[in-house]
Tab-separated table of N, CA and C and ligand atoms in Angstrom:
chain	number	residue	atom	x	y	z
A	24	MET	N	41.785	-6.320	169.326
A	24	MET	CA	41.609	-5.981	167.918
A	24	MET	C	42.881	-6.314	167.159
A	25	GLN	N	42.708	-6.976	166.025
A	25	GLN	CA	43.893	-7.284	165.245
A	25	GLN	C	43.802	-6.565	163.902
A	26	GLY	N	44.266	-7.234	162.878
A	26	GLY	CA	44.274	-6.616	161.558
A	26	GLY	C	42.885	-6.162	161.157
A	27	ASN	N	42.820	-5.206	160.266
A	27	ASN	CA	41.495	-4.687	159.940
A	27	ASN	C	40.804	-5.471	158.825
A	28	ARG	N	41.430	-6.521	158.348
A	28	ARG	CA	40.755	-7.378	157.385
A	28	ARG	C	40.905	-8.794	157.884
A	29	SER	N	40.559	-9.030	159.108
A	29	SER	CA	40.751	-10.365	159.633
A	29	SER	C	39.821	-11.307	158.878
A	30	VAL	N	40.268	-12.515	158.722
A	30	VAL	CA	39.567	-13.471	157.872
A	30	VAL	C	38.390	-14.093	158.624
A	31	ASP	N	37.270	-14.255	157.917
A	31	ASP	CA	36.116	-14.959	158.467
A	31	ASP	C	35.576	-14.389	159.774
A	32	THR	N	35.474	-13.083	159.852
A	32	THR	CA	34.797	-12.503	161.008
A	32	THR	C	33.304	-12.780	160.850
A	33	ARG	N	32.578	-12.698	161.884
A	33	ARG	CA	31.190	-13.150	161.868
A	33	ARG	C	30.267	-12.443	160.874
A	34	PRO	N	30.332	-11.105	160.764
A	34	PRO	CA	29.433	-10.473	159.780
A	34	PRO	C	29.656	-11.005	158.370
A	35	GLU	N	30.908	-11.284	158.021
A	35	GLU	CA	31.195	-11.831	156.697
A	35	GLU	C	30.531	-13.186	156.520
A	36	LEU	N	30.661	-14.011	157.552
A	36	LEU	CA	30.071	-15.354	157.475
A	36	LEU	C	28.559	-15.284	157.355
A	37	ALA	N	27.949	-14.354	158.082
A	37	ALA	CA	26.494	-14.228	158.048
A	37	ALA	C	26.029	-13.837	156.649
A	38	VAL	N	26.733	-12.904	156.030
A	38	VAL	CA	26.347	-12.482	154.681
A	38	VAL	C	26.590	-13.616	153.691
A	39	ARG	N	27.726	-14.296	153.854
A	39	ARG	CA	28.024	-15.411	152.961
A	39	ARG	C	26.967	-16.496	153.042
A	40	SER	N	26.570	-16.866	154.255
A	40	SER	CA	25.629	-17.983	154.315
A	40	SER	C	24.241	-17.547	153.853
A	41	ALA	N	23.881	-16.278	154.068
A	41	ALA	CA	22.601	-15.794	153.529
A	41	ALA	C	22.634	-15.821	152.005
A	42	ALA	N	23.766	-15.462	151.437
A	42	ALA	CA	23.907	-15.473	149.972
A	42	ALA	C	23.855	-16.902	149.448
A	43	TYR	N	24.521	-17.780	150.163
A	43	TYR	CA	24.530	-19.189	149.765
A	43	TYR	C	23.110	-19.743	149.785
A	44	ALA	N	22.351	-19.359	150.805
A	44	ALA	CA	20.971	-19.829	150.935
A	44	ALA	C	20.108	-19.345	149.772
A	45	LEU	N	20.488	-18.222	149.172
A	45	LEU	CA	19.750	-17.720	147.999
A	45	LEU	C	20.213	-18.398	146.714
A	46	GLY	N	21.160	-19.296	146.849
A	46	GLY	CA	21.621	-20.021	145.667
A	46	GLY	C	22.848	-19.410	145.019
A	47	LEU	N	23.379	-18.368	145.628
A	47	LEU	CA	24.558	-17.734	145.049
A	47	LEU	C	25.803	-18.577	145.332
A	48	ARG	N	26.666	-18.676	144.352
A	48	ARG	CA	27.925	-19.401	144.517
A	48	ARG	C	29.058	-18.443	144.206
A	49	TYR	N	30.021	-18.423	145.096
A	49	TYR	CA	31.058	-17.391	145.025
A	49	TYR	C	32.370	-17.991	145.484
A	50	ARG	N	33.421	-17.255	145.325
A	50	ARG	CA	34.707	-17.717	145.799
A	50	ARG	C	35.184	-16.808	146.926
A	51	VAL	N	35.961	-17.383	147.810
A	51	VAL	CA	36.522	-16.584	148.900
A	51	VAL	C	38.045	-16.678	148.845
A	52	ARG	N	38.684	-15.685	149.440
A	52	ARG	CA	40.144	-15.610	149.476
A	52	ARG	C	40.789	-15.684	148.104
A	53	VAL	N	40.187	-15.009	147.162
A	53	VAL	CA	40.842	-14.896	145.859
A	53	VAL	C	40.972	-13.403	145.516
A	54	ARG	N	42.005	-13.100	144.779
A	54	ARG	CA	42.186	-11.738	144.293
A	54	ARG	C	41.492	-11.616	142.951
A	55	PRO	N	40.532	-10.715	142.840
A	55	PRO	CA	39.859	-10.548	141.549
A	55	PRO	C	40.862	-10.105	140.480
A	56	VAL	N	41.728	-9.194	140.865
A	56	VAL	CA	42.742	-8.697	139.957
A	56	VAL	C	44.098	-9.060	140.572
A	57	PRO	N	44.796	-10.017	139.958
A	57	PRO	CA	46.013	-10.529	140.581
A	57	PRO	C	47.022	-9.431	140.970
A	58	ALA	N	47.079	-8.383	140.177
A	58	ALA	CA	48.043	-7.325	140.468
A	58	ALA	C	47.621	-6.464	141.654
A	59	LEU	N	46.359	-6.542	142.018
A	59	LEU	CA	45.855	-5.722	143.124
A	59	LEU	C	45.883	-6.508	144.425
A	60	ARG	N	46.462	-5.923	145.429
A	60	ARG	CA	46.526	-6.600	146.721
A	60	ARG	C	45.206	-6.461	147.458
A	61	CYS	N	44.182	-7.112	146.957
A	61	CYS	CA	42.925	-7.043	147.707
A	61	CYS	C	42.153	-8.335	147.536
A	62	THR	N	41.681	-8.862	148.622
A	62	THR	CA	40.885	-10.077	148.604
A	62	THR	C	39.533	-9.766	149.237
A	63	PRO	N	38.530	-9.532	148.386
A	63	PRO	CA	37.186	-9.228	148.894
A	63	PRO	C	36.629	-10.416	149.692
A	64	ASP	N	35.531	-10.202	150.364
A	64	ASP	CA	34.942	-11.270	151.170
A	64	ASP	C	34.219	-12.293	150.300
A	65	MET	N	33.729	-11.852	149.169
A	65	MET	CA	33.118	-12.763	148.216
A	65	MET	C	33.485	-12.290	146.816
A	66	VAL	N	33.764	-13.255	145.956
A	66	VAL	CA	34.119	-12.913	144.578
A	66	VAL	C	33.271	-13.746	143.620
A	67	PHE	N	32.585	-13.062	142.728
A	67	PHE	CA	31.799	-13.728	141.687
A	67	PHE	C	32.578	-13.563	140.387
A	68	THR	N	33.317	-14.617	140.053
A	68	THR	CA	34.267	-14.509	138.954
A	68	THR	C	33.567	-14.242	137.617
A	69	GLY	N	32.530	-15.036	137.314
A	69	GLY	CA	31.857	-14.891	136.032
A	69	GLY	C	31.247	-13.507	135.848
A	70	ALA	N	30.515	-13.057	136.851
A	70	ALA	CA	29.831	-11.769	136.762
A	70	ALA	C	30.769	-10.598	137.059
A	71	ARG	N	31.956	-10.917	137.543
A	71	ARG	CA	32.923	-9.885	137.930
A	71	ARG	C	32.353	-8.933	138.979
A	72	VAL	N	31.929	-9.543	140.085
A	72	VAL	CA	31.431	-8.753	141.213
A	72	VAL	C	32.261	-9.088	142.442
A	73	ALA	N	32.715	-8.052	143.117
A	73	ALA	CA	33.482	-8.220	144.350
A	73	ALA	C	32.681	-7.635	145.500
A	74	VAL	N	32.556	-8.417	146.575
A	74	VAL	CA	31.766	-7.973	147.726
A	74	VAL	C	32.669	-7.831	148.949
A	75	PHE	N	32.556	-6.702	149.601
A	75	PHE	CA	33.264	-6.482	150.856
A	75	PHE	C	32.227	-6.298	151.958
A	76	VAL	N	32.433	-6.955	153.075
A	76	VAL	CA	31.600	-6.692	154.247
A	76	VAL	C	32.466	-5.873	155.192
A	77	ASP	N	32.118	-4.624	155.334
A	77	ASP	CA	32.963	-3.691	156.068
A	77	ASP	C	32.543	-3.557	157.529
A	78	GLY	N	33.486	-3.680	158.414
A	78	GLY	CA	33.228	-3.474	159.832
A	78	GLY	C	32.924	-2.004	160.110
A	79	CYS	N	31.917	-1.773	160.944
A	79	CYS	CA	31.480	-0.398	161.222
A	79	CYS	C	32.612	0.426	161.833
A	80	PHE	N	33.418	-0.163	162.675
A	80	PHE	CA	34.507	0.587	163.287
A	80	PHE	C	35.638	0.813	162.294
A	81	TRP	N	36.154	-0.255	161.744
A	81	TRP	CA	37.361	-0.165	160.915
A	81	TRP	C	37.183	0.637	159.644
A	82	HIS	N	35.957	0.662	159.140
A	82	HIS	CA	35.748	1.349	157.876
A	82	HIS	C	34.973	2.651	158.053
A	83	GLY	N	34.749	3.041	159.302
A	83	GLY	CA	34.161	4.351	159.571
A	83	GLY	C	32.712	4.485	159.161
A	84	CYS	N	31.883	3.526	159.568
A	84	CYS	CA	30.444	3.592	159.271
A	84	CYS	C	29.854	4.918	159.765
A	85	PRO	N	29.096	5.611	158.880
A	85	PRO	CA	28.530	6.903	159.283
A	85	PRO	C	27.556	6.783	160.455
A	86	SER	N	26.912	5.637	160.627
A	86	SER	CA	25.950	5.505	161.724
A	86	SER	C	26.572	5.015	163.024
A	87	HIS	N	27.662	4.278	162.961
A	87	HIS	CA	28.160	3.636	164.186
A	87	HIS	C	29.585	3.976	164.575
A	88	TYR	N	30.347	4.537	163.668
A	88	TYR	CA	31.741	4.788	164.042
A	88	TYR	C	31.833	5.955	165.009
A	89	LYS	N	32.552	5.716	166.103
A	89	LYS	CA	32.855	6.809	167.028
A	89	LYS	C	34.334	6.720	167.345
A	90	THR	N	35.031	7.820	167.206
A	90	THR	CA	36.450	7.807	167.502
A	90	THR	C	36.641	7.503	168.984
A	91	PRO	N	37.482	6.515	169.301
A	91	PRO	CA	37.724	6.189	170.714
A	91	PRO	C	38.222	7.413	171.481
A	92	SER	N	37.936	7.472	172.747
A	92	SER	CA	38.294	8.658	173.530
A	92	SER	C	39.765	8.680	173.924
A	93	THR	N	40.448	7.545	173.779
A	93	THR	CA	41.900	7.568	173.979
A	93	THR	C	42.571	7.419	172.624
A	94	ASN	N	43.754	7.983	172.508
A	94	ASN	CA	44.496	7.971	171.231
A	94	ASN	C	43.634	8.480	170.076
A	95	THR	N	42.864	9.516	170.365
A	95	THR	CA	41.889	10.013	169.397
A	95	THR	C	42.500	10.292	168.024
A	96	GLN	N	43.627	10.988	168.028
A	96	GLN	CA	44.229	11.366	166.738
A	96	GLN	C	44.694	10.151	165.965
A	97	TYR	N	45.288	9.214	166.704
A	97	TYR	CA	45.755	8.002	166.050
A	97	TYR	C	44.602	7.313	165.324
A	98	TRP	N	43.496	7.133	166.048
A	98	TRP	CA	42.363	6.421	165.469
A	98	TRP	C	41.729	7.191	164.325
A	99	ALA	N	41.585	8.495	164.499
A	99	ALA	CA	40.969	9.300	163.444
A	99	ALA	C	41.770	9.146	162.155
A	100	LYS	N	43.100	9.193	162.288
A	100	LYS	CA	43.957	9.081	161.109
A	100	LYS	C	43.884	7.684	160.501
A	101	LYS	N	43.921	6.704	161.399
A	101	LYS	CA	43.885	5.304	160.972
A	101	LYS	C	42.611	4.994	160.170
A	102	ILE	N	41.467	5.369	160.745
A	102	ILE	CA	40.191	5.051	160.093
A	102	ILE	C	40.036	5.842	158.801
A	103	GLU	N	40.479	7.099	158.826
A	103	GLU	CA	40.412	7.890	157.595
A	103	GLU	C	41.276	7.232	156.513
A	104	GLY	N	42.439	6.735	156.929
A	104	GLY	CA	43.318	6.032	155.987
A	104	GLY	C	42.633	4.817	155.394
A	105	ASN	N	41.922	4.077	156.224
A	105	ASN	CA	41.183	2.908	155.728
A	105	ASN	C	40.131	3.325	154.706
A	106	ARG	N	39.429	4.409	155.024
A	106	ARG	CA	38.374	4.872	154.113
A	106	ARG	C	38.954	5.277	152.762
A	107	VAL	N	40.075	5.966	152.818
A	107	VAL	CA	40.724	6.387	151.579
A	107	VAL	C	41.146	5.159	150.777
A	108	ARG	N	41.702	4.170	151.478
A	108	ARG	CA	42.140	2.958	150.790
A	108	ARG	C	40.957	2.196	150.182
A	109	ASP	N	39.843	2.159	150.914
A	109	ASP	CA	38.635	1.512	150.385
A	109	ASP	C	38.222	2.151	149.057
A	110	ARG	N	38.199	3.487	149.035
A	110	ARG	CA	37.778	4.177	147.808
A	110	ARG	C	38.746	3.884	146.670
A	111	LYS	N	40.032	3.813	147.017
A	111	LYS	CA	41.047	3.533	145.998
A	111	LYS	C	40.860	2.124	145.441
A	112	THR	N	40.620	1.174	146.344
A	112	THR	CA	40.373	-0.218	145.933
A	112	THR	C	39.164	-0.284	145.006
A	113	ASP	N	38.078	0.395	145.408
A	113	ASP	CA	36.865	0.407	144.584
A	113	ASP	C	37.183	0.944	143.187
A	114	GLY	N	37.950	2.022	143.158
A	114	GLY	CA	38.290	2.648	141.881
A	114	GLY	C	39.112	1.718	141.007
A	115	SER	N	40.111	1.048	141.611
A	115	SER	CA	40.956	0.156	140.816
A	115	SER	C	40.166	-1.027	140.293
A	116	LEU	N	39.286	-1.570	141.149
A	116	LEU	CA	38.488	-2.714	140.714
A	116	LEU	C	37.541	-2.318	139.586
A	117	SER	N	36.880	-1.185	139.728
A	117	SER	CA	35.935	-0.849	138.670
A	117	SER	C	36.679	-0.463	137.404
A	118	ALA	N	37.870	0.087	137.536
A	118	ALA	CA	38.667	0.367	136.332
A	118	ALA	C	39.032	-0.933	135.618
A	119	ALA	N	39.124	-2.019	136.389
A	119	ALA	CA	39.462	-3.312	135.798
A	119	ALA	C	38.210	-4.075	135.348
A	120	GLY	N	37.050	-3.418	135.381
A	120	GLY	CA	35.823	-4.022	134.875
A	120	GLY	C	35.000	-4.758	135.920
A	121	TRP	N	35.313	-4.512	137.180
A	121	TRP	CA	34.584	-5.187	138.252
A	121	TRP	C	33.529	-4.280	138.867
A	122	THR	N	32.459	-4.905	139.345
A	122	THR	CA	31.444	-4.191	140.106
A	122	THR	C	31.728	-4.428	141.582
A	123	VAL	N	31.748	-3.378	142.365
A	123	VAL	CA	32.071	-3.507	143.783
A	123	VAL	C	30.834	-3.255	144.630
A	124	ILE	N	30.588	-4.158	145.571
A	124	ILE	CA	29.496	-3.978	146.526
A	124	ILE	C	30.113	-3.882	147.910
A	125	ARG	N	29.751	-2.865	148.636
A	125	ARG	CA	30.187	-2.776	150.040
A	125	ARG	C	28.989	-2.865	150.957
A	126	ILE	N	29.051	-3.819	151.860
A	126	ILE	CA	27.969	-4.067	152.819
A	126	ILE	C	28.497	-3.658	154.186
A	127	TRP	N	27.714	-2.903	154.939
A	127	TRP	CA	28.122	-2.617	156.321
A	127	TRP	C	27.792	-3.815	157.203
A	128	GLU	N	28.621	-4.049	158.174
A	128	GLU	CA	28.357	-5.195	159.042
A	128	GLU	C	27.036	-5.064	159.797
A	129	HIS	N	26.503	-3.847	159.896
A	129	HIS	CA	25.234	-3.676	160.617
A	129	HIS	C	24.025	-3.997	159.725
A	130	GLU	N	24.234	-4.183	158.445
A	130	GLU	CA	23.102	-4.445	157.562
A	130	GLU	C	22.605	-5.877	157.756
A	131	PRO	N	21.282	-6.063	157.738
A	131	PRO	CA	20.744	-7.412	157.898
A	131	PRO	C	21.275	-8.317	156.782
A	132	PRO	N	21.870	-9.454	157.130
A	132	PRO	CA	22.488	-10.320	156.131
A	132	PRO	C	21.557	-10.717	154.995
A	133	ARG	N	20.298	-10.937	155.331
A	133	ARG	CA	19.389	-11.409	154.283
A	133	ARG	C	19.142	-10.318	153.228
A	134	LEU	N	18.978	-9.074	153.702
A	134	LEU	CA	18.802	-7.970	152.763
A	134	LEU	C	20.065	-7.765	151.938
A	135	ALA	N	21.202	-7.874	152.618
A	135	ALA	CA	22.479	-7.721	151.924
A	135	ALA	C	22.599	-8.773	150.830
A	136	ALA	N	22.216	-9.995	151.159
A	136	ALA	CA	22.317	-11.092	150.194
A	136	ALA	C	21.406	-10.848	148.996
A	137	GLN	N	20.231	-10.276	149.249
A	137	GLN	CA	19.315	-9.982	148.137
A	137	GLN	C	19.898	-8.917	147.219
A	138	GLN	N	20.518	-7.922	147.846
A	138	GLN	CA	21.164	-6.868	147.065
A	138	GLN	C	22.298	-7.462	146.216
A	139	ILE	N	23.065	-8.347	146.827
A	139	ILE	CA	24.164	-8.992	146.104
A	139	ILE	C	23.614	-9.793	144.929
A	140	ALA	N	22.545	-10.553	145.181
A	140	ALA	CA	21.958	-11.379	144.129
A	140	ALA	C	21.513	-10.524	142.947
A	141	ALA	N	20.857	-9.414	143.240
A	141	ALA	CA	20.367	-8.540	142.169
A	141	ALA	C	21.537	-7.947	141.386
A	142	THR	N	22.556	-7.536	142.095
A	142	THR	CA	23.710	-6.927	141.435
A	142	THR	C	24.454	-7.951	140.587
A	143	VAL	N	24.606	-9.153	141.129
A	143	VAL	CA	25.311	-10.203	140.389
A	143	VAL	C	24.548	-10.536	139.107
A	144	ARG	N	23.216	-10.605	139.220
A	144	ARG	CA	22.393	-10.906	138.051
A	144	ARG	C	22.601	-9.839	136.965
A	145	ALA	N	22.508	-8.581	137.384
A	145	ALA	CA	22.665	-7.478	136.417
A	145	ALA	C	24.079	-7.473	135.827
A	146	ALA	N	25.070	-7.707	136.671
A	146	ALA	CA	26.449	-7.673	136.210
A	146	ALA	C	26.720	-8.824	135.247
A	147	ALA	N	26.126	-9.968	135.505
A	147	ALA	CA	26.331	-11.128	134.623
A	147	ALA	C	25.761	-10.824	133.240
A	148	MET	N	24.632	-10.119	133.199
A	148	MET	CA	24.049	-9.735	131.909
A	148	MET	C	25.006	-8.816	131.156
A	149	ARG	N	25.586	-7.881	131.878
A	149	ARG	CA	26.521	-6.939	131.234
A	149	ARG	C	27.741	-7.675	130.689
A	150	VAL	N	28.246	-8.641	131.478
A	150	VAL	CA	29.427	-9.384	131.031
A	150	VAL	C	29.098	-10.170	129.768
A	151	LEU	N	27.892	-10.781	129.753
A	151	LEU	CA	27.473	-11.555	128.585
A	151	LEU	C	27.323	-10.676	127.347
A	152	ALA	N	26.890	-9.435	127.587
A	152	ALA	CA	26.639	-8.530	126.466
A	152	ALA	C	27.924	-8.010	125.837
A	153	ARG	N	29.026	-8.193	126.501
A	153	ARG	CA	30.301	-7.669	125.982
A	153	ARG	C	30.751	-8.333	124.713
B	46	ZN	ZN1	27.310	0.558	161.070
């Protein structure tokens, strides 16, 4: 296991290609808000939508996360820290006018992509209405 935001892990790629297949076009490895140290897995610049595909372990998925039986305290603290940081990131992005979507890696990519498409569509309307 390496960093908790390793680039191009498989669940991210699966969601990206499902989204691409639906006709969605997005950017990767860009910071939506330059001052914020966060690079979502997909960024829809026009609609201002940021998508994160969260690993069930690293982000503490309610259905799949189980604290490892060794170094229990370390992991519990680590994962809780990640969760807190995720919420903070979401808050900063939405304060900057962005819509944040978080997809669990266990979610079927095609359903995730449909959810992203619907959200991007709605968000683009809101941006246009401004
Ligand atoms: Zn999960």
